[in-house]
XYZ file of N, CA and C in Angstrom:
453
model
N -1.447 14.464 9.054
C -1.934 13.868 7.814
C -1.122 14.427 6.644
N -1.058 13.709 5.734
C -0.144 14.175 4.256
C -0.848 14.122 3.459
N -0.839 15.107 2.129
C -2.055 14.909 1.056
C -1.379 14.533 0.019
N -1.912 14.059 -0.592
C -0.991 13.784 -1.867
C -2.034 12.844 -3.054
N -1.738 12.762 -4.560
C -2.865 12.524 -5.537
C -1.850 11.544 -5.751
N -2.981 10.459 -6.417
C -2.855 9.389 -7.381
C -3.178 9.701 -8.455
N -2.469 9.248 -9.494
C -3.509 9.431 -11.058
C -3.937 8.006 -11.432
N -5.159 8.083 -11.461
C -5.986 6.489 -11.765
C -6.512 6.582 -13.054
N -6.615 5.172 -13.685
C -7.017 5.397 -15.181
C -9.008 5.369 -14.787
N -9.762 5.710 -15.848
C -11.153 5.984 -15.005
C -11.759 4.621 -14.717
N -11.163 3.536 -15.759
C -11.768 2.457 -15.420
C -11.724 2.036 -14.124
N -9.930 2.284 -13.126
C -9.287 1.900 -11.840
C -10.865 2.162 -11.227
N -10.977 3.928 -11.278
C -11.301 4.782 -10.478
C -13.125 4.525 -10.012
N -13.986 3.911 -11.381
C -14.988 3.949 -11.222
C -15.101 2.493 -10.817
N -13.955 1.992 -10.739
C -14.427 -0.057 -10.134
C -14.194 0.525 -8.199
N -13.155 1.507 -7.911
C -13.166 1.587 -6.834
C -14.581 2.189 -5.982
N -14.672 3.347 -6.797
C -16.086 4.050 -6.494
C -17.678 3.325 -6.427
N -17.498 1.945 -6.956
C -18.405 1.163 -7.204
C -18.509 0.438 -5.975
N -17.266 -0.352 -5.611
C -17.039 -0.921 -4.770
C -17.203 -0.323 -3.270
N -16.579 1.115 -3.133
C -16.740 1.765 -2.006
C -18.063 2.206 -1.861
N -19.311 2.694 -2.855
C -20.560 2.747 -2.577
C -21.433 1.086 -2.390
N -20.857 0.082 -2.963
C -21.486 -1.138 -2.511
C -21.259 -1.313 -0.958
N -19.944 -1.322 -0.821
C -19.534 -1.263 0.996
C -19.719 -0.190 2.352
N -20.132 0.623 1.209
C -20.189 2.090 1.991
C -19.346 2.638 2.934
N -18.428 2.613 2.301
C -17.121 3.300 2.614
C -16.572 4.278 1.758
N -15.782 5.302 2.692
C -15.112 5.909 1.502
C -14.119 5.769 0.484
N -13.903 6.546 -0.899
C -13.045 5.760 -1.861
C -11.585 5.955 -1.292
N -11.354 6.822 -0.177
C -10.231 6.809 0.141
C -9.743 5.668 0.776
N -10.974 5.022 1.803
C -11.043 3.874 2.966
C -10.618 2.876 1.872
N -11.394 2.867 0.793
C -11.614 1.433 -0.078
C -10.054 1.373 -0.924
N -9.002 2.732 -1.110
C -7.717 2.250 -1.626
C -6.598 2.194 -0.632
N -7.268 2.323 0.491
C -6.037 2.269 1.865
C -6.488 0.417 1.798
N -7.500 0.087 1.592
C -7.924 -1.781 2.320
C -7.137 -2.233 0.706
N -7.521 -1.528 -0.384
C -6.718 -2.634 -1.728
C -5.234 -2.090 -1.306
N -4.645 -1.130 -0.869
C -3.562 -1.580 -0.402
C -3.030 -2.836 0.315
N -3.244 -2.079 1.614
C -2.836 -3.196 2.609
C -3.074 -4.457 2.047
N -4.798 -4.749 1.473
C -4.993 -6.480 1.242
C -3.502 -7.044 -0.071
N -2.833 -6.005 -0.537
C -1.939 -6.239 -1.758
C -0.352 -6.694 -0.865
N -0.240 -5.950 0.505
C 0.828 -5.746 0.953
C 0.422 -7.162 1.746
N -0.609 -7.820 2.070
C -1.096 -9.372 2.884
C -0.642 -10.454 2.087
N -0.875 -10.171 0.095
C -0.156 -10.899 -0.444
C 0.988 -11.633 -0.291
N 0.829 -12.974 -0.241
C 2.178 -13.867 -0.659
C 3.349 -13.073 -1.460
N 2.557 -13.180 -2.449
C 2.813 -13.400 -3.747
C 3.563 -11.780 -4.124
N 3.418 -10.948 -3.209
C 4.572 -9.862 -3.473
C 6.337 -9.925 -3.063
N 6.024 -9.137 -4.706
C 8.080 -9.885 -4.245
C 8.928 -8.429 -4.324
N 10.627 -8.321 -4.361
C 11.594 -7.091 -4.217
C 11.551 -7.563 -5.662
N 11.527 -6.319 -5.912
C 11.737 -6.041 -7.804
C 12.771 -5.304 -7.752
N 14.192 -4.881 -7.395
C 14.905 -4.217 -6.936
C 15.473 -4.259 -8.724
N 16.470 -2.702 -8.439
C 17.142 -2.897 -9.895
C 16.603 -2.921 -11.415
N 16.259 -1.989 -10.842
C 14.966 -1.463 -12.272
C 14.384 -0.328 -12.077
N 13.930 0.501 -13.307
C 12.831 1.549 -12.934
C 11.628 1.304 -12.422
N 11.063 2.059 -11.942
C 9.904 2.080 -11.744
C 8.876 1.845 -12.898
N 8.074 0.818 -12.538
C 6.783 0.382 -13.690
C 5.007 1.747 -13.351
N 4.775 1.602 -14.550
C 3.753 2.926 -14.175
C 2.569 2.186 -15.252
N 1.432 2.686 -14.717
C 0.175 2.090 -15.616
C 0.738 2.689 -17.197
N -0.343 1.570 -17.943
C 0.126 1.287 -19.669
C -0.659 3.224 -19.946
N -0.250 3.764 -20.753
C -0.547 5.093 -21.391
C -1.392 4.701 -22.069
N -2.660 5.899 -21.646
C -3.733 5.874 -22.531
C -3.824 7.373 -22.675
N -5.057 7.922 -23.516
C -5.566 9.201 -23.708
C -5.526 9.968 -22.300
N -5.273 11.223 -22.663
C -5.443 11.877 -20.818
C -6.649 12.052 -20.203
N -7.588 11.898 -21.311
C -9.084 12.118 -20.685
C -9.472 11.081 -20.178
N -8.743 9.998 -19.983
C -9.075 8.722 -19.337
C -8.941 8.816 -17.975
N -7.599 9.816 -17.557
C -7.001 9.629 -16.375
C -8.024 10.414 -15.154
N -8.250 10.223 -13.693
C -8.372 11.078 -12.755
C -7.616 11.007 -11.590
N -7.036 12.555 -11.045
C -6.121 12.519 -10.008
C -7.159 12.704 -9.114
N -7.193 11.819 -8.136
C -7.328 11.334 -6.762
C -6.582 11.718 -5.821
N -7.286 12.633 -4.884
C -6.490 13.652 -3.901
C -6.792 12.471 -2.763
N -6.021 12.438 -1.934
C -6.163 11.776 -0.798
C -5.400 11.959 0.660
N -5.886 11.570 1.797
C -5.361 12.222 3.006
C -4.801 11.396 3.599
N -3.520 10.529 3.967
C -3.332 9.121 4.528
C -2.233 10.130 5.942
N -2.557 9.066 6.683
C -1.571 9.313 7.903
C -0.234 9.058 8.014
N 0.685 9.798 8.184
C 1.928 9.158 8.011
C 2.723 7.812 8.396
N 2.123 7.588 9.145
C 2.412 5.642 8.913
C 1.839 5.240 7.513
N 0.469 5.346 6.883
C 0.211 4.623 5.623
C 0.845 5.455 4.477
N 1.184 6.814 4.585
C 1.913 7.651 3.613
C 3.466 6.528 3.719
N 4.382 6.675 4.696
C 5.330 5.580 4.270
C 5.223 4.271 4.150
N 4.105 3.763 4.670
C 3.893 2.049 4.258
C 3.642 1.950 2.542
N 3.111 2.824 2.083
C 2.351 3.229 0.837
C 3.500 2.984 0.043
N 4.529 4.156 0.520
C 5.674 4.490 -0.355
C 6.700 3.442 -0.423
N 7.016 2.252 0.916
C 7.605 1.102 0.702
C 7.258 -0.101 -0.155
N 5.985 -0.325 -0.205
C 5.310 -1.166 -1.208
C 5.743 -0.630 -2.543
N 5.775 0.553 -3.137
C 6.173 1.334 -4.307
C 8.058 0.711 -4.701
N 8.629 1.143 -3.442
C 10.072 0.481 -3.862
C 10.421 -0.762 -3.734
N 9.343 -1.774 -3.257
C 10.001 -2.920 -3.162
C 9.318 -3.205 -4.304
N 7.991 -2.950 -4.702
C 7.764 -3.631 -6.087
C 8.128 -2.946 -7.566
N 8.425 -1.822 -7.175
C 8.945 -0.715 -8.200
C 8.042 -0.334 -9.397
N 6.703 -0.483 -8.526
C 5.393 -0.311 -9.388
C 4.742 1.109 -8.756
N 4.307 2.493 -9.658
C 4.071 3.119 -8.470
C 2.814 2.983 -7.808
N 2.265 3.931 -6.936
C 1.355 3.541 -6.202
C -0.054 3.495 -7.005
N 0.006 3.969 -8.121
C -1.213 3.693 -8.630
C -1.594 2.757 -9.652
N -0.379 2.400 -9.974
C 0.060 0.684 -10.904
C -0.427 0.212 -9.529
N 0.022 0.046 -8.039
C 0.053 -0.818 -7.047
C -1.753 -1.386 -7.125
N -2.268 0.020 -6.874
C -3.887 0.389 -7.085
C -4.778 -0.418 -8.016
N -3.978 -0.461 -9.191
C -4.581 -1.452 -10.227
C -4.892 -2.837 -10.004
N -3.284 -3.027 -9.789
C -3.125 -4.903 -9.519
C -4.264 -4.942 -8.311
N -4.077 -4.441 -7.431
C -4.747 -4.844 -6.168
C -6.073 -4.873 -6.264
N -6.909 -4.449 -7.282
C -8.329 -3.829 -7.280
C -8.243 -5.360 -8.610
N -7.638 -5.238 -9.347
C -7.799 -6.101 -10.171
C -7.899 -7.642 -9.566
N -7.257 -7.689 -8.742
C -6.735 -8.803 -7.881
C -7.835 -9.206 -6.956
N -8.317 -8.447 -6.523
C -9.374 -8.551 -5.602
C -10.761 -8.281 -5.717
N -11.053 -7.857 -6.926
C -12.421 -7.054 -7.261
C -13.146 -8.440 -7.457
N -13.353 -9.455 -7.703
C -14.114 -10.264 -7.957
C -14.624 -11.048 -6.453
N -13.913 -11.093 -5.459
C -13.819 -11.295 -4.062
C -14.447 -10.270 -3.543
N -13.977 -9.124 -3.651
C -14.656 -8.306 -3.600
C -16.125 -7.886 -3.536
N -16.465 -8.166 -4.466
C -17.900 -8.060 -5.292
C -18.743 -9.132 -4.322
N -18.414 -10.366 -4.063
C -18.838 -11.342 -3.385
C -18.814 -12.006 -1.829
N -18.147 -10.620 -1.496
C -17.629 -10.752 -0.124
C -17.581 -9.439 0.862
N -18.884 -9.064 1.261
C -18.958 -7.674 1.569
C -18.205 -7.872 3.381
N -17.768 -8.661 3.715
C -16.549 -8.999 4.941
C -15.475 -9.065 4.703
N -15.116 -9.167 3.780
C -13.266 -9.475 3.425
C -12.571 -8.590 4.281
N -12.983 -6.947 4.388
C -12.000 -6.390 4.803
C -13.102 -5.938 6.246
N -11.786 -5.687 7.249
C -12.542 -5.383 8.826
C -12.288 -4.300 8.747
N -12.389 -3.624 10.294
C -12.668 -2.263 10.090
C -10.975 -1.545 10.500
N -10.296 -2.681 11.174
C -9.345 -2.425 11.878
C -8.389 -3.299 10.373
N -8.240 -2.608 9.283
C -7.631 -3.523 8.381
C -5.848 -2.853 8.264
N -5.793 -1.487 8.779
C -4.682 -0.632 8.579
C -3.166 -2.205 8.857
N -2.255 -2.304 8.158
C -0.976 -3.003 8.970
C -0.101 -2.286 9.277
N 0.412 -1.278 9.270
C 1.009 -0.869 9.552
C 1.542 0.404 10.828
N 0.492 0.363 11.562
C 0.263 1.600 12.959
C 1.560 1.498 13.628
N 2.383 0.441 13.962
C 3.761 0.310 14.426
C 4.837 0.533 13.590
N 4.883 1.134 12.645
C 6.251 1.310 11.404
C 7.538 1.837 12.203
N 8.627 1.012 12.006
C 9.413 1.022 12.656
C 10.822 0.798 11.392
N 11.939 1.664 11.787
C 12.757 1.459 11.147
C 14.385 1.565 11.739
N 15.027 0.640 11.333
C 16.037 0.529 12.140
C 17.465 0.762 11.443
N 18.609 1.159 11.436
C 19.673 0.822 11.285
C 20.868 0.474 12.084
N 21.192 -0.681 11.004
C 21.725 -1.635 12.264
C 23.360 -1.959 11.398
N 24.801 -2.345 11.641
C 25.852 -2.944 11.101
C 26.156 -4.374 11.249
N 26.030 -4.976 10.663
C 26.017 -6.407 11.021
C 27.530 -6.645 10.065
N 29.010 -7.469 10.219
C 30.416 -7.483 10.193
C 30.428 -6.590 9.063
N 30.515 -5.025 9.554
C 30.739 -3.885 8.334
C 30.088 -4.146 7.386
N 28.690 -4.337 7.413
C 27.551 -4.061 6.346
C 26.195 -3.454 6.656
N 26.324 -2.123 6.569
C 25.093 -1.258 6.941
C 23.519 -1.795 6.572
N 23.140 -2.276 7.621
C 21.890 -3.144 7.309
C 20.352 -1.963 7.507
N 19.091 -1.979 6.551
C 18.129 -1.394 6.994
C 17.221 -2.301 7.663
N 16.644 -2.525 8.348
C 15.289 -3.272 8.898
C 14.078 -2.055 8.573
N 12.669 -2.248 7.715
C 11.598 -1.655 8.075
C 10.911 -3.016 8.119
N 9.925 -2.221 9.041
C 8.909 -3.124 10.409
C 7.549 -2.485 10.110
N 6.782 -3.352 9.398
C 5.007 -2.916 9.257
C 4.473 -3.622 10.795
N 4.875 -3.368 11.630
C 4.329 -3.828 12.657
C 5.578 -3.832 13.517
N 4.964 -3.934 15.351
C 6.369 -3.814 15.808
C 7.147 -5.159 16.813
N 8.475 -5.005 16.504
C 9.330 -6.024 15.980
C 9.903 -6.375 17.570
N 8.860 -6.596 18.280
C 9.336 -7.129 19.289
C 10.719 -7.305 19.983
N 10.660 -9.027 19.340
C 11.902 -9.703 19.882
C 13.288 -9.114 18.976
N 13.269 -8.612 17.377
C 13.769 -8.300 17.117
C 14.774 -7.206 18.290
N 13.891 -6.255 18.661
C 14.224 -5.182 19.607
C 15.393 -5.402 20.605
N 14.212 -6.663 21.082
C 14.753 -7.462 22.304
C 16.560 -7.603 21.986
N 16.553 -8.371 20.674
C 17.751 -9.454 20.628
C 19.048 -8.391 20.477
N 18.664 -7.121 19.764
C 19.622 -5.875 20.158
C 19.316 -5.118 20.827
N 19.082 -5.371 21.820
C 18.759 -4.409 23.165
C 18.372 -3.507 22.979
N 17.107 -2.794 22.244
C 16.859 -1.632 22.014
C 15.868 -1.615 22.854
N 14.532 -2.533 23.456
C 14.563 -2.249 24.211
C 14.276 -3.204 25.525
């Protein structure tokens, strides 16, 4: 397991805490599912070529760091969502809670229990005509495997 804090603004923090005592889950359970349900999104795109975007600055007494324990598959699934959208993980936290909190609220099934995507993370490097290619794999990549004989 890896530990590591988020800093959430309190509004993030007390819509999650709301939500995770409506579902009765923990607030850790309830920002691993607004993950993943963010990473299920369409509608996420490569923001490549830019800094990193970070929640809007407010007073510091607004903020709380959120210690949390994720497994190293969701510690790097976590951290890939961060560089492809170049939002960090607790901007990610926002949109996703923002995004979903109204569904949320009205849908005490949305998320299963088995919601993790990523338990197969797989990463490859590969040269395709002298161009060093990366493949990462939130799940595992079968035929990909197959088609370069890996395995």
């Amino acid at each position: 397991m890896i530990s590591t804090t988020y800093n959430l603004h309190c509004d993030v923090f007390n819509k999650i805490t709301d939500l995770a005592n409506r579902l009765n889950i923990s607030r850790s359970k309830m920002i691993r599912r607004l993950l993943n349900q963010l990473m299920l999104n369409q509608n996420l795109r490569f923001n490549g070529f830019k800094s990193v975007n970070y929640q809007s600055d407010d007073d510091e007494n607004n903020w709380h760091c959120f210690h949390i324990r994720l497994r190293e598959d969701e510690y790097e699934f976590f951290n890939d969502l961060r560089k492809i959208s170049k939002c960090s993980v607790s901007l990610l936290i926002a949109i996703s809670l923002d995004q979903f909190f109204t569904t949320l609220h009205s849908e005490n099934n949305l998320f299963v229990d088995n919601y993790t995507q990523c338990r197969h993370y797989v990463i490859i490097r590969d040269q395709v005509d002298g161009i060093l290619c990366w493949y990462l794999y939130w799940g595992f990549p079968e035929k990909h495997l197959k088609r370069k004989k890996i395995v």
